[in-house]
Amino acid sequence: MGMDAPELGRGLFRILETGDPALAADVVHAEFRNREAAVSPESCAIPGPAGVLASGAWMRSAFSDLRFAVTDIAHEGEQVWVRLRMQGRHTGPFVKFRDGSLDQAVPPTGREIDFEQIHVLGLCDGQVISHEAVRDDITMLGQLGVFPPEPAGMLRMVGWRLTRRAKRAARHVTAHAAEAAAQA
């Protein structure tokens, strides 16, 4: 017996928290597409469970104790809406990409994050086939000291760019996400 719609919604976020390939195979459709993968390493855009595993590895590389505390789930037909709080501690570089290249690398701050997101999941054949999100990224960037910019944080980011640490972090995160995708 398969999972019901709310279980599938919760399951997707457990995969992101844990990197569980067996759960990914149960929850994620082979043709899964993540609209939000545009700011992630390229492997996060791979269809199916591999892309979800890569996305989880990318986020866990930046945020230890990553949790997605679900506050509400609604579903109708082949759609599930999940409201949650993304929580964790920023202990690794948070690297964002644009068109597959390094866009921004936020050096680890040790700060806690806790901000709201709403996710819309499409279902097909008893699995999650699509994902899009509305996230309060401004709150997260504020919690990291990036927006509005704090002088010390901006100096660290500039220093990372000048010393090429940002590029090294991007390569490391990209390789880590690709390794996770290969587990699918």
XYZ file of N, CA and C in Angstrom:
552
model
N 0.841 -1.181 0.000
C 0.000 0.000 0.000
C 0.887 1.247 0.000
N 0.573 2.217 -0.872
C 1.359 3.436 -0.985
C 1.015 4.451 0.085
N 1.723 5.543 0.047
C 1.504 6.632 0.995
C 0.367 7.515 0.515
N -0.346 8.113 1.477
C -1.363 9.090 1.090
C -0.672 10.426 0.812
N -1.450 11.395 0.324
C -0.887 12.681 -0.094
C -0.115 13.387 1.033
N -0.677 13.513 2.249
C 0.112 14.161 3.310
C 1.409 13.407 3.639
N 1.373 12.077 3.617
C 2.593 11.297 3.885
C 3.644 11.544 2.810
N 3.200 11.666 1.552
C 4.145 11.961 0.476
C 4.787 13.336 0.685
N 3.974 14.320 1.092
C 4.511 15.652 1.357
C 5.551 15.633 2.467
N 5.224 14.977 3.559
C 6.184 14.871 4.672
C 7.416 14.070 4.245
N 7.182 13.027 3.468
C 8.275 12.172 3.011
C 9.299 12.920 2.182
N 8.837 13.822 1.311
C 9.776 14.581 0.490
C 10.742 15.370 1.369
N 10.228 15.970 2.437
C 11.092 16.777 3.299
C 11.954 15.919 4.224
N 11.507 14.715 4.552
C 12.376 13.780 5.294
C 13.578 13.393 4.431
N 13.347 13.231 3.129
C 14.460 12.911 2.217
C 15.485 14.045 2.247
N 15.011 15.293 2.185
C 15.932 16.434 2.212
C 16.705 16.488 3.523
N 16.055 16.131 4.621
C 16.718 16.128 5.934
C 17.740 15.008 6.075
N 17.421 13.837 5.518
C 18.207 12.634 5.815
C 19.056 12.106 4.658
N 18.657 12.391 3.413
C 19.359 11.818 2.268
C 19.084 10.341 2.080
N 17.926 9.857 2.513
C 17.568 8.441 2.467
C 17.192 8.015 1.043
N 18.072 7.257 0.341
C 17.781 6.861 -1.040
C 16.589 5.911 -1.158
N 16.361 5.054 -0.162
C 15.212 4.131 -0.226
C 13.908 4.920 -0.123
N 13.868 5.892 0.762
C 12.671 6.725 0.876
C 12.476 7.538 -0.401
N 13.558 8.031 -0.987
C 13.467 8.788 -2.238
C 12.842 7.928 -3.339
N 13.230 6.661 -3.406
C 12.663 5.763 -4.422
C 11.169 5.552 -4.206
N 10.725 5.538 -2.958
C 9.303 5.353 -2.654
C 8.481 6.610 -2.913
N 9.039 7.773 -2.623
C 8.275 9.022 -2.627
C 8.353 9.767 -3.961
N 9.509 9.751 -4.612
C 9.770 10.627 -5.752
C 9.577 9.884 -7.075
N 8.759 10.453 -7.935
C 8.480 9.911 -9.273
C 9.729 10.009 -10.142
N 9.909 9.064 -11.031
C 11.079 9.057 -11.923
C 11.161 10.305 -12.790
N 10.032 10.957 -13.048
C 10.014 12.162 -13.883
C 9.896 13.446 -13.056
N 10.203 13.361 -11.774
C 10.129 14.518 -10.878
C 10.919 15.694 -11.436
N 10.338 16.885 -11.326
C 10.999 18.135 -11.724
C 10.888 19.132 -10.581
N 11.988 19.824 -10.302
C 12.048 20.808 -9.241
C 12.256 22.195 -9.852
N 11.222 22.996 -9.864
C 11.327 24.342 -10.430
C 12.345 25.192 -9.685
N 12.585 24.888 -8.427
C 13.468 25.698 -7.593
C 14.944 25.355 -7.754
N 15.281 24.399 -8.601
C 16.667 23.950 -8.739
C 17.560 24.966 -9.449
N 17.008 26.068 -9.912
C 17.783 27.050 -10.679
C 18.936 27.663 -9.887
N 18.858 27.699 -8.559
C 19.915 28.325 -7.750
C 20.804 27.281 -7.068
N 20.678 26.046 -7.486
C 21.384 24.931 -6.860
C 22.459 24.390 -7.799
N 23.292 23.478 -7.294
C 24.211 22.777 -8.203
C 23.417 22.062 -9.301
N 24.016 21.894 -10.456
C 23.314 21.323 -11.608
C 22.690 19.962 -11.315
N 23.312 19.147 -10.471
C 22.767 17.816 -10.186
C 21.417 17.887 -9.485
N 21.078 19.017 -8.879
C 19.781 19.171 -8.217
C 18.642 19.237 -9.239
N 18.968 19.513 -10.499
C 17.961 19.580 -11.550
C 17.775 18.245 -12.274
N 18.511 17.219 -11.881
C 18.332 15.902 -12.490
C 16.926 15.421 -12.162
N 16.187 14.908 -13.148
C 14.843 14.405 -12.856
C 14.885 13.215 -11.895
N 13.786 13.029 -11.183
C 13.622 11.856 -10.338
C 14.299 11.969 -8.983
N 14.421 10.829 -8.292
C 15.007 10.803 -6.950
C 16.413 11.384 -6.886
N 17.202 11.232 -7.943
C 18.588 11.730 -7.924
C 18.642 13.226 -7.652
N 17.764 13.997 -8.282
C 17.755 15.439 -8.073
C 17.369 15.822 -6.652
N 16.432 15.074 -6.070
C 16.017 15.353 -4.689
C 17.158 15.021 -3.727
N 17.822 13.907 -3.938
C 18.961 13.546 -3.082
C 20.074 14.584 -3.193
N 20.331 15.085 -4.406
C 21.346 16.117 -4.596
C 20.940 17.409 -3.884
N 19.661 17.765 -3.968
C 19.179 18.984 -3.303
C 19.360 18.896 -1.791
N 19.036 17.746 -1.229
C 19.213 17.558 0.209
C 20.675 17.661 0.609
N 21.557 17.053 -0.176
C 22.994 17.111 0.132
C 23.496 18.546 0.062
N 23.037 19.302 -0.926
C 23.428 20.712 -1.074
C 23.015 21.507 0.171
N 21.769 21.341 0.605
C 21.290 22.102 1.766
C 21.965 21.644 3.060
N 22.144 20.318 3.217
C 22.785 19.817 4.441
C 24.264 20.201 4.501
N 24.890 20.459 3.341
C 26.292 20.886 3.363
C 26.427 22.291 3.952
N 25.374 23.079 3.898
C 25.404 24.434 4.453
C 24.796 24.505 5.848
N 23.787 23.666 6.109
C 23.029 23.783 7.354
C 23.021 22.451 8.105
N 23.738 22.402 9.215
C 23.706 21.194 10.035
C 22.387 21.176 10.803
N 22.013 20.001 11.256
C 20.746 19.813 11.969
C 19.572 20.346 11.153
N 19.634 20.175 9.829
C 18.579 20.663 8.948
C 17.259 19.979 9.265
N 16.227 20.801 9.484
C 14.887 20.294 9.761
C 13.872 21.077 8.959
N 12.831 20.391 8.580
C 11.690 21.019 7.931
C 10.481 20.720 8.808
N 10.188 21.625 9.723
C 9.086 21.437 10.670
C 7.771 21.783 9.969
N 7.013 20.747 9.623
C 5.743 20.929 8.912
C 4.714 21.499 9.881
N 4.098 22.610 9.473
C 3.074 23.235 10.307
C 1.670 23.006 9.769
N 1.561 22.706 8.474
C 0.241 22.473 7.889
C 0.401 21.781 6.545
N -0.555 20.922 6.243
C -0.605 20.263 4.939
C -2.048 20.269 4.465
N -2.217 20.588 3.197
C -3.531 20.507 2.568
C -3.345 19.787 1.235
N -4.375 19.108 0.805
C -4.270 18.467 -0.505
C -5.649 18.383 -1.147
N -5.605 18.399 -2.446
C -6.810 18.213 -3.239
C -6.378 17.589 -4.550
N -7.007 16.505 -4.896
C -6.662 15.840 -6.145
C -5.200 15.466 -6.192
N -4.528 15.964 -7.204
C -3.120 15.628 -7.435
C -2.165 16.739 -6.990
N -2.593 17.553 -6.013
C -1.698 18.579 -5.479
C -1.687 18.534 -3.963
N -0.501 18.819 -3.404
C -0.314 18.901 -1.960
C 0.374 20.234 -1.685
N -0.126 20.952 -0.673
C 0.489 22.193 -0.223
C 1.062 21.948 1.163
N 2.348 22.224 1.331
C 3.022 21.988 2.605
C 3.549 23.334 3.115
N 3.107 23.707 4.295
C 3.626 24.901 4.964
C 4.573 24.407 6.047
N 5.766 24.998 6.104
C 6.771 24.505 7.052
C 7.733 25.608 7.440
N 8.587 25.264 8.385
C 9.671 26.143 8.804
C 10.978 25.391 8.527
N 11.857 26.008 7.746
C 13.190 25.444 7.527
C 14.062 25.933 8.670
N 14.718 24.973 9.348
C 15.511 25.291 10.527
C 16.854 24.566 10.460
N 17.864 25.147 11.070
C 19.175 24.517 11.128
C 20.207 25.539 11.565
N 21.463 25.104 11.545
C 22.577 25.993 11.910
C 23.488 26.104 10.690
N 23.887 27.316 10.366
C 24.723 27.592 9.199
C 26.186 27.288 9.526
N 26.598 26.049 9.243
C 27.945 25.608 9.599
C 28.842 25.332 8.388
N 28.301 25.426 7.197
C 29.083 25.245 5.978
C 28.766 26.373 5.017
N 29.559 26.542 3.968
C 29.260 27.616 3.027
C 27.899 27.398 2.368
N 27.100 28.451 2.305
C 25.827 28.404 1.586
C 26.100 28.980 0.204
N 26.143 28.096 -0.785
C 26.536 28.478 -2.134
C 25.307 28.479 -3.032
N 25.076 29.610 -3.680
C 23.997 29.731 -4.651
C 24.608 29.831 -6.038
N 23.868 29.318 -7.007
C 24.344 29.266 -8.379
C 23.390 30.027 -9.297
N 23.898 30.432 -10.447
C 23.089 31.022 -11.507
C 23.611 30.459 -12.816
N 22.727 29.840 -13.571
C 23.109 29.215 -14.845
C 24.283 28.259 -14.683
N 24.277 27.502 -13.580
C 25.294 26.493 -13.345
C 26.619 27.015 -12.816
N 26.751 28.319 -12.626
C 28.005 28.898 -12.143
C 27.794 29.545 -10.779
N 28.878 29.707 -10.063
C 28.840 30.353 -8.762
C 28.202 31.735 -8.862
N 27.208 31.978 -8.027
C 26.591 33.293 -7.940
C 26.989 33.966 -6.631
N 26.865 33.225 -5.525
C 27.140 33.803 -4.211
C 27.525 32.676 -3.262
N 28.503 32.931 -2.418
C 28.873 31.986 -1.368
C 28.891 32.738 -0.048
N 28.054 32.286 0.884
C 28.000 32.893 2.205
C 28.831 32.019 3.138
N 29.966 32.520 3.625
C 30.788 31.728 4.540
C 29.997 31.338 5.788
N 30.337 30.211 6.407
C 29.604 29.776 7.605
C 29.595 30.855 8.682
N 28.428 31.050 9.278
C 28.280 32.061 10.327
C 28.055 31.437 11.699
N 27.662 30.159 11.735
C 27.299 29.519 12.992
C 25.926 29.925 13.486
N 25.243 30.762 12.726
C 23.935 31.263 13.143
C 22.829 30.261 12.844
N 21.784 30.346 13.667
C 20.579 29.537 13.458
C 19.717 30.190 12.380
N 19.074 29.354 11.572
C 18.048 29.839 10.654
C 16.723 29.225 11.061
N 15.654 29.957 10.831
C 14.298 29.491 11.114
C 13.361 30.419 10.350
N 12.878 29.953 9.204
C 12.023 30.808 8.380
C 10.981 29.959 7.663
N 9.932 30.639 7.221
C 8.763 29.959 6.667
C 8.863 29.743 5.161
N 8.247 28.643 4.741
C 8.160 28.305 3.323
C 6.807 27.652 3.064
N 6.336 27.782 1.824
C 5.155 27.050 1.373
C 5.551 26.342 0.087
N 5.273 25.050 0.028
C 5.656 24.235 -1.118
C 4.407 23.660 -1.776
N 4.416 23.650 -3.097
C 3.330 23.070 -3.877
C 3.904 21.854 -4.588
N 3.346 20.699 -4.272
C 3.818 19.436 -4.843
C 2.755 18.861 -5.762
N 3.175 18.414 -6.921
C 2.283 17.698 -7.832
C 2.471 16.208 -7.631
N 1.384 15.455 -7.718
C 1.427 14.007 -7.540
C 1.053 13.298 -8.837
N 1.629 12.124 -9.022
C 1.313 11.284 -10.173
C 1.670 9.845 -9.806
N 0.748 8.934 -10.031
C 0.997 7.511 -9.765
C 1.441 7.249 -8.328
N 0.900 8.007 -7.376
C 1.215 7.787 -5.969
C 2.586 8.264 -5.537
N 3.183 9.187 -6.303
C 4.491 9.746 -5.957
C 4.501 11.244 -6.257
N 5.506 11.930 -5.741
C 5.663 13.359 -5.992
C 6.374 13.525 -7.336
N 5.753 14.305 -8.235
C 6.329 14.500 -9.574
C 6.814 15.927 -9.830
N 6.357 16.881 -9.008
C 6.801 18.259 -9.235
C 6.860 19.028 -7.923
N 7.681 20.075 -7.941
C 7.878 20.903 -6.745
C 8.092 22.349 -7.156
N 7.421 23.235 -6.461
C 7.724 24.660 -6.528
C 7.477 25.243 -5.151
N 8.078 26.391 -4.865
C 8.034 26.906 -3.500
C 7.901 28.418 -3.472
N 7.357 28.881 -2.363
C 7.369 30.287 -1.992
C 8.093 30.316 -0.651
N 9.289 30.930 -0.637
C 10.120 30.929 0.570
C 10.361 32.359 1.021
N 10.519 32.519 2.307
C 10.863 33.815 2.879
C 12.387 33.930 2.945
N 13.013 33.971 1.780
C 14.475 34.018 1.707
C 15.056 35.289 2.321
N 14.314 36.376 2.300
C 14.811 37.622 2.895
C 15.040 37.423 4.394
N 14.118 36.730 5.055
C 14.308 36.453 6.487
C 15.543 35.597 6.708
N 15.716 34.545 5.879
C 16.898 33.701 6.028
C 18.174 34.512 5.823
N 18.223 35.332 4.772
C 19.422 36.133 4.509
C 19.672 37.124 5.639
N 18.611 37.638 6.243
C 18.766 38.505 7.410
C 19.349 37.749 8.586
N 18.886 36.522 8.792
C 19.401 35.712 9.890
C 20.880 35.379 9.684
N 21.319 35.334 8.425
C 22.723 35.063 8.119
C 23.577 36.342 8.066
N 22.928 37.506 8.194
C 23.657 38.768 8.166
C 23.988 39.264 6.771
N 23.313 38.708 5.757
C 23.586 39.083 4.371
C 22.683 40.227 3.915
N 21.427 40.244 4.386
C 20.484 41.284 3.977
C 19.638 41.698 5.160
N 19.664 42.955 5.566
C 20.578 43.969 5.036
C 22.018 43.608 5.378
N 22.941 44.044 4.560
C 24.326 43.626 4.755
C 24.921 44.113 6.071
N 25.535 43.196 6.763
C 26.324 43.548 7.944
C 27.771 43.681 7.475
N 28.466 44.733 7.857
C 29.827 44.960 7.348
C 30.757 43.757 7.511
N 30.752 43.125 8.665
C 31.667 41.989 8.880
C 31.333 40.842 7.927
N 30.057 40.589 7.744
C 29.641 39.517 6.833
C 30.003 39.815 5.398
N 29.817 41.047 4.986
C 30.163 41.431 3.614
C 31.669 41.327 3.386
N 32.458 41.743 4.381
C 33.912 41.625 4.249
C 34.339 40.168 4.109
N 33.696 39.279 4.878
C 34.019 37.847 4.765
C 33.668 37.326 3.378
N 32.507 37.729 2.842
C 32.110 37.268 1.507
C 33.071 37.778 0.445
N 33.467 39.047 0.536
C 34.437 39.608 -0.412
C 35.781 38.889 -0.277
N 36.201 38.656 0.958
C 37.447 37.926 1.188
C 37.407 36.532 0.575
N 36.264 35.863 0.699
C 36.118 34.531 0.107
C 36.245 34.595 -1.411
N 35.690 35.628 -2.016
C 35.806 35.768 -3.476
C 37.250 36.043 -3.878
N 37.890 36.970 -3.193
C 39.259 37.364 -3.554
C 40.257 36.227 -3.374
N 40.057 35.397 -2.358
C 40.985 34.292 -2.096
C 40.571 33.009 -2.820
N 39.521 33.088 -3.585
C 38.987 31.960 -4.378
C 38.372 30.870 -3.502
N 38.189 31.135 -2.221
C 37.515 30.158 -1.345
C 36.091 29.923 -1.814
N 35.431 30.957 -2.345
C 34.059 30.807 -2.835
C 34.019 29.791 -3.980
N 34.977 29.881 -4.905
C 35.014 28.917 -6.029
C 35.308 27.507 -5.534
N 36.220 27.398 -4.577
C 36.510 26.072 -4.020
C 35.283 25.508 -3.317
N 34.572 26.362 -2.587
C 33.349 25.917 -1.905
C 32.312 25.473 -2.932
N 32.177 26.211 -4.024
C 31.219 25.839 -5.072
C 31.579 24.491 -5.684
N 32.856 24.265 -5.930
C 33.279 22.968 -6.487
C 32.987 21.834 -5.503
N 33.286 22.082 -4.235
C 33.050 21.057 -3.210
C 31.561 20.739 -3.088
N 30.727 21.759 -3.008
C 29.280 21.561 -2.872
C 28.725 20.853 -4.102
N 29.208 21.238 -5.281
C 28.754 20.607 -6.522
C 29.120 19.123 -6.529
N 30.334 18.795 -6.126
C 30.757 17.387 -6.083
C 29.948 16.605 -5.056
N 29.696 17.208 -3.902
C 28.923 16.554 -2.842
C 27.500 16.255 -3.321
N 26.877 17.220 -3.988
C 25.526 17.012 -4.507
C 25.517 15.932 -5.596
N 26.527 15.928 -6.456
C 26.605 14.916 -7.515
C 26.783 13.514 -6.926
N 27.578 13.391 -5.859
C 27.742 12.089 -5.191
C 26.408 11.601 -4.633
N 25.637 12.507 -4.035
C 24.336 12.128 -3.485
C 23.385 11.693 -4.595
N 23.412 12.382 -5.725
C 22.556 12.024 -6.860
C 22.893 10.630 -7.373
N 24.158 10.273 -7.329
C 24.600 8.966 -7.817
C 24.061 7.819 -6.953
N 23.591 8.120 -5.740
C 23.040 7.077 -4.866
C 21.652 6.625 -5.302
N 21.013 7.405 -6.175
C 19.636 7.077 -6.591
C 19.596 5.836 -7.456
